[in-house]
mmCIF file of C-alpha atoms and ligand atoms in Angstrom:
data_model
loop_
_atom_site.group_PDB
_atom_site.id
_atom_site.type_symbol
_atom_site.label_atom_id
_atom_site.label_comp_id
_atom_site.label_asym_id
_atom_site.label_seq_id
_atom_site.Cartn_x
_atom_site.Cartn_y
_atom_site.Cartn_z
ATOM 1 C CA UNK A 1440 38.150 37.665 -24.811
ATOM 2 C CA UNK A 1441 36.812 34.514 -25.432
ATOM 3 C CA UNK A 1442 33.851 33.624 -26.875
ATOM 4 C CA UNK A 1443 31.492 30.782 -28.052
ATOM 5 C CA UNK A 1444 29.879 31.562 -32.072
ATOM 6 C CA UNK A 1445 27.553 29.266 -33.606
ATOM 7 C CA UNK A 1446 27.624 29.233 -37.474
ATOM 8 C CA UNK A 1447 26.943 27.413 -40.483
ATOM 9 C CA UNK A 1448 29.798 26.342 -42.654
ATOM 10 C CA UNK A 1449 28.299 25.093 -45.883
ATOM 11 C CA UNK A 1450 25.142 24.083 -44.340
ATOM 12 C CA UNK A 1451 26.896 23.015 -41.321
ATOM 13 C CA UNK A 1452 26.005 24.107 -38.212
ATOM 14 C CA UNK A 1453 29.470 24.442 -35.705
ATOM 15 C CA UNK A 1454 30.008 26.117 -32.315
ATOM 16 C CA UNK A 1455 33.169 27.147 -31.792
ATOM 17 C CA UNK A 1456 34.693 29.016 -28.840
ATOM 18 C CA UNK A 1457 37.608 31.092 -28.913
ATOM 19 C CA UNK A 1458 39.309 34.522 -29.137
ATOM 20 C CA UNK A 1459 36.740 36.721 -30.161
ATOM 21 C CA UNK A 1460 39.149 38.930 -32.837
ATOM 22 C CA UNK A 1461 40.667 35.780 -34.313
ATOM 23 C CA UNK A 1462 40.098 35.394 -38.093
ATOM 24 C CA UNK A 1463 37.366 33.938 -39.262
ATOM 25 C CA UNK A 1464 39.773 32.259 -41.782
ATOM 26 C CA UNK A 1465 41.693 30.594 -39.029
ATOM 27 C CA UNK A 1466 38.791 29.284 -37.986
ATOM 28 C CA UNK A 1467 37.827 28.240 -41.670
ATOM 29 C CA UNK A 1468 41.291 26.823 -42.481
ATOM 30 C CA UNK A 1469 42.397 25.111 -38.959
ATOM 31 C CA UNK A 1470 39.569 24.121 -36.557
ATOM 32 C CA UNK A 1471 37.269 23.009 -39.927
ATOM 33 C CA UNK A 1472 39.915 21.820 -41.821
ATOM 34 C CA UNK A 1473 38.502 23.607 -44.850
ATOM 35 C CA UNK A 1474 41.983 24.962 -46.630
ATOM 36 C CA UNK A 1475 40.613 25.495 -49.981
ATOM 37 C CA UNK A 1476 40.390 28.808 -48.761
ATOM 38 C CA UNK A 1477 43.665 30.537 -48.722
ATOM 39 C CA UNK A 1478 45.717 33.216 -47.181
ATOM 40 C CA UNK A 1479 47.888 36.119 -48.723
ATOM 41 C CA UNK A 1480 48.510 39.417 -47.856
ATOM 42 C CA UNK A 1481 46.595 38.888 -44.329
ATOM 43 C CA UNK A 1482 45.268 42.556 -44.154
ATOM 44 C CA UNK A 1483 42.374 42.578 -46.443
ATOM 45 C CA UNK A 1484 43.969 43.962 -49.422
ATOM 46 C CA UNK A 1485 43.948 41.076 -52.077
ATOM 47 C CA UNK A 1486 40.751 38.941 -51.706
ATOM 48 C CA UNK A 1487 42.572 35.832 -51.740
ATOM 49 C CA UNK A 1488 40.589 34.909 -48.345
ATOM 50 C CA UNK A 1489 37.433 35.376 -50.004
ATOM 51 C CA UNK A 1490 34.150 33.716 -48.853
ATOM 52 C CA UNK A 1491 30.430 34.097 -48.314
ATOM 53 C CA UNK A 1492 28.558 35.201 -45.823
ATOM 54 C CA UNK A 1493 25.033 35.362 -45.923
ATOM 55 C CA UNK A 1494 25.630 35.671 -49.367
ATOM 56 C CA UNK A 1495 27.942 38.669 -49.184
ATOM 57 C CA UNK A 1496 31.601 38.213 -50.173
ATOM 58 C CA UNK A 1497 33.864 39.109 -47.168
ATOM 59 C CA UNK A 1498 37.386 38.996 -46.781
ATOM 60 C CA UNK A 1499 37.595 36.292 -43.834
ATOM 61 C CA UNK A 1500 41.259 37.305 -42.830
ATOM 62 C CA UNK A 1501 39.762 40.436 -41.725
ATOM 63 C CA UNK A 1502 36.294 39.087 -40.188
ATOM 64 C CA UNK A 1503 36.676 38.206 -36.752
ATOM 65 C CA UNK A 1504 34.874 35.245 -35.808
ATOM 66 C CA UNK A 1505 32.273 37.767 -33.728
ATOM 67 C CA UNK A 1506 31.399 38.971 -36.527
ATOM 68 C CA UNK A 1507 30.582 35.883 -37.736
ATOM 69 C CA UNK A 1508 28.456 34.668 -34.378
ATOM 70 C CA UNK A 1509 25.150 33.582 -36.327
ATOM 71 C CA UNK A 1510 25.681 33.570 -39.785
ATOM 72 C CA UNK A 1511 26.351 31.611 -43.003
ATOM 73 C CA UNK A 1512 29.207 31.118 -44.399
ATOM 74 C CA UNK A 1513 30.083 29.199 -47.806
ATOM 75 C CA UNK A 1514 33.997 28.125 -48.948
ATOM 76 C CA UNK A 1515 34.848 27.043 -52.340
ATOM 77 C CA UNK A 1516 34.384 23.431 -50.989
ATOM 78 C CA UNK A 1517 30.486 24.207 -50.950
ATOM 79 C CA UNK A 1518 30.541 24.759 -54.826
ATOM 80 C CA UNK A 1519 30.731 21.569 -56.453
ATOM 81 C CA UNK A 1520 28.075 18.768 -55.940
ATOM 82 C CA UNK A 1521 29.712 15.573 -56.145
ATOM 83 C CA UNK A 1522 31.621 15.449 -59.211
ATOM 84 C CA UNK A 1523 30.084 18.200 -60.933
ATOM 85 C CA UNK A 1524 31.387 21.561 -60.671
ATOM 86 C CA UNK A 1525 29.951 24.988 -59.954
ATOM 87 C CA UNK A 1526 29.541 26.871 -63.566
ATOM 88 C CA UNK A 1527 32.286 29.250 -62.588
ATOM 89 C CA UNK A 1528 34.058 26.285 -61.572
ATOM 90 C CA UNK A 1529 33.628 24.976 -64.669
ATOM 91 C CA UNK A 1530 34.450 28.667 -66.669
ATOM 92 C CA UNK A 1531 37.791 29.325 -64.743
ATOM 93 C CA UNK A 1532 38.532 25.551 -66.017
ATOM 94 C CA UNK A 1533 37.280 26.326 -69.786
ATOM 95 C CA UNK A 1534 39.200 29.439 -70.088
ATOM 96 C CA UNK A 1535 42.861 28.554 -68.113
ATOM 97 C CA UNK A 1536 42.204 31.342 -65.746
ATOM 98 C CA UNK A 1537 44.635 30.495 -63.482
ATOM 99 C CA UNK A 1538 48.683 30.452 -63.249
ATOM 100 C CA UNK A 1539 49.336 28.985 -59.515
ATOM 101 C CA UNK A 1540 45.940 29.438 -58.890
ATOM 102 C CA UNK A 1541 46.847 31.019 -55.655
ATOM 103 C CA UNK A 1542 43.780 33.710 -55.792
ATOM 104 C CA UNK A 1543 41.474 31.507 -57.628
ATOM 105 C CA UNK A 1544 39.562 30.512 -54.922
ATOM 106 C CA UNK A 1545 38.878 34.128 -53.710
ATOM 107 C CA UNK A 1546 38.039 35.125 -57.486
ATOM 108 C CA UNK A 1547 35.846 32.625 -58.160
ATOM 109 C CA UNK A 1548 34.002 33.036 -54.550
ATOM 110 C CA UNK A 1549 33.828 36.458 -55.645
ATOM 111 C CA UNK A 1550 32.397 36.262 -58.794
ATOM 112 C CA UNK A 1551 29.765 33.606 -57.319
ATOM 113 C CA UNK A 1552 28.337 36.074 -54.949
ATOM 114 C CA UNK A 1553 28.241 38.926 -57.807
ATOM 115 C CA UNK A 1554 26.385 36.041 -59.949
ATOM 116 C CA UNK A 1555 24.052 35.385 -57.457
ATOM 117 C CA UNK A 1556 23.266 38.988 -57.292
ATOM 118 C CA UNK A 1557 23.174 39.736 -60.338
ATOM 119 C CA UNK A 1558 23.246 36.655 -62.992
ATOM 120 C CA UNK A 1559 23.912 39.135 -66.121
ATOM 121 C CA UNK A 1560 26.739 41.592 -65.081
ATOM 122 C CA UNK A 1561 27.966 43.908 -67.374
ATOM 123 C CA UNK A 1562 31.950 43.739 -68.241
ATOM 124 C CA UNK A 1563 31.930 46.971 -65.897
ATOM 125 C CA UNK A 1564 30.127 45.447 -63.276
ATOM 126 C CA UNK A 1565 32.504 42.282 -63.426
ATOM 127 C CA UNK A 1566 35.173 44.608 -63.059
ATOM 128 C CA UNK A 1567 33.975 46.831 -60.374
ATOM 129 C CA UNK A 1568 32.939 43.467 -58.354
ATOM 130 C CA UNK A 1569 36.287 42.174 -58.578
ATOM 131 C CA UNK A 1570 38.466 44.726 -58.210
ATOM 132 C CA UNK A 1571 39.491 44.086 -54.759
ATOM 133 C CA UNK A 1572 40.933 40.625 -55.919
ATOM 134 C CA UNK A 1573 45.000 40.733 -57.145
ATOM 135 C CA UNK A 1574 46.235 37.980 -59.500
ATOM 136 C CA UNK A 1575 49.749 38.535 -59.133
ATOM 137 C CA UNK A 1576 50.441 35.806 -61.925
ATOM 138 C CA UNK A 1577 48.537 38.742 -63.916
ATOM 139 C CA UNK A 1578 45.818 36.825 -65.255
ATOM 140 C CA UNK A 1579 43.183 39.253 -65.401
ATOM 141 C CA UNK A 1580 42.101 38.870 -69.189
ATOM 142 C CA UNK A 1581 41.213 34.940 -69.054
ATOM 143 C CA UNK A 1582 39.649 35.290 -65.656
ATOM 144 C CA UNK A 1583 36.916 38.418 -66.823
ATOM 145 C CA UNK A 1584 36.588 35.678 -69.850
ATOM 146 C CA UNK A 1585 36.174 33.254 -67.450
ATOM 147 C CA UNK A 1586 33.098 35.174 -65.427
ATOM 148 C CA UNK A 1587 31.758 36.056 -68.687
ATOM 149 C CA UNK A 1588 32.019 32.386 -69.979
ATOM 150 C CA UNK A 1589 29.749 31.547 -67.069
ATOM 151 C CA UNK A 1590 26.878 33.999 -67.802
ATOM 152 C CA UNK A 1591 26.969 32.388 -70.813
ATOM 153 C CA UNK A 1592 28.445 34.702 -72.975
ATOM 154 C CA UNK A 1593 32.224 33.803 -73.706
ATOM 155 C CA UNK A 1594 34.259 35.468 -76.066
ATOM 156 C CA UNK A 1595 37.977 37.216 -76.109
ATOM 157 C CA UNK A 1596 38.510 40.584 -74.706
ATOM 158 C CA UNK A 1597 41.683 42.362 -75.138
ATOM 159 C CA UNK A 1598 42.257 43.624 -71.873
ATOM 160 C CA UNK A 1599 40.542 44.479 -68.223
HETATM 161 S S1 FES B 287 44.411 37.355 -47.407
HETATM 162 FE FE1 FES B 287 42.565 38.391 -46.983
HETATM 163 S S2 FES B 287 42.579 40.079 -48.308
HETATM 164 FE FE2 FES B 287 44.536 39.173 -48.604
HETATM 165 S S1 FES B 288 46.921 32.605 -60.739
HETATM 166 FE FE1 FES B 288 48.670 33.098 -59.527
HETATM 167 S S2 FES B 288 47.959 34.717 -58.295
HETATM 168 FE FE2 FES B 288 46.368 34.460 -59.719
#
C-alpha cells in the first residue's frame, strides 16, 4: 500500500511516498542519496544498517518507512560538522577500529546513541549496547577501545 511519510533526515524535513513496508534504508540510501549507511545481512541481525531515530538506534533494514511517518532520523553523514569529526568519529580513527570498515558506520551510530544516553558507560554497558553489531573482520578489541577512547578514557583491553 502506498503511502506518503514526512520525516526529518538530519534536520531535514522530506515527504516521501511509497510502499508502506519498504525499508527505511532504501529510502535512506536511494531516494536521499545518503549511502554512508550500509547494508549487510538485510534481516536485522548485524547492525550494519544502523541509524537514529528519535535518538534510538534502529536497524533501518528492518524499519519500514511507516514506522518512520513523523520522526527523526540521523545517518553517519549528520556526525561531522564541516571538517571536524564527531568524537567517536574521531576515536574509531585514533584507535584503527576498522578493517573494511564495512560495519563501522552501524558501530559508531550505535555507540553515539548509547553516548548520548549515557556519556560514561561501563565496559559492560559498551558491550551489552553493542552486541547486536558483527565485525566480521573481527575487530572487536580496538573498536570497545575505540568507544572507550571517546568517553575519554582510552587504554588497551585484552579482549571483549
Ligand atoms: S543490514 Fe540491517 S541488521 Fe544487517
Ligand atoms: S571492519 Fe570489516 S566488518 Fe568490521
Amino acid at each position: 500500500m502506498e503511502v506518503t511519510v514526512t520525516l526529518t533526515v538530519n534536520g531535514i524535513e522530506r515527504t516521501i511516498t511509497t510502499d508502506s513496508e519498504r525499508p527505511l534504508i532504501d529510502v535512506i540510501r536511494e531516494d536521499l542519496q545518503l549511502t554512508g549507511t550500509k547494508e549487510g545481512c538485510g534481516e536485522g541481525r548485524c547492525g550494519a544498517c544502523s541509524v537514529l531515530m528519535d535518538g534510538q538506534r534502529v536497524l533501518s533494514c528492518v524499519t519500514a518507512i511507516v514506522q518512520a511517518d513523523g520522526k527523526s532520523i540521523r545517518t553517519i553523514e549528520s556526525l561531522a560538522q564541516g571538517n571536524t569529526l564527531h568524537q567517536v568519529q574521531e576515536a574509531f580513527l585514533a584507535e584503527g577500529a576498522m578493517q573494511c570498515g564495512y560495519c563501522t558506520t552501524g558501530m559508531i551510530m550505535t555507540a553515539v546513541g548509547l553516548l548520548e544516553a549515557n556519556p560514561r558507560p561501563t565496559d559492560e554497558e559498551i558491550i551489552a549496547a553493542m552486541r547486536g553489531n558483527i565485525c566480521r573482520c573481527n575487530g572487536y578489541t580496538k573498536i570497545l577501545n575505540a568507544i572507550r577512547r571517546a568517553v575519554g578514557r582510552p587504554q588497551e583491553v585484552s579482549a571483549i
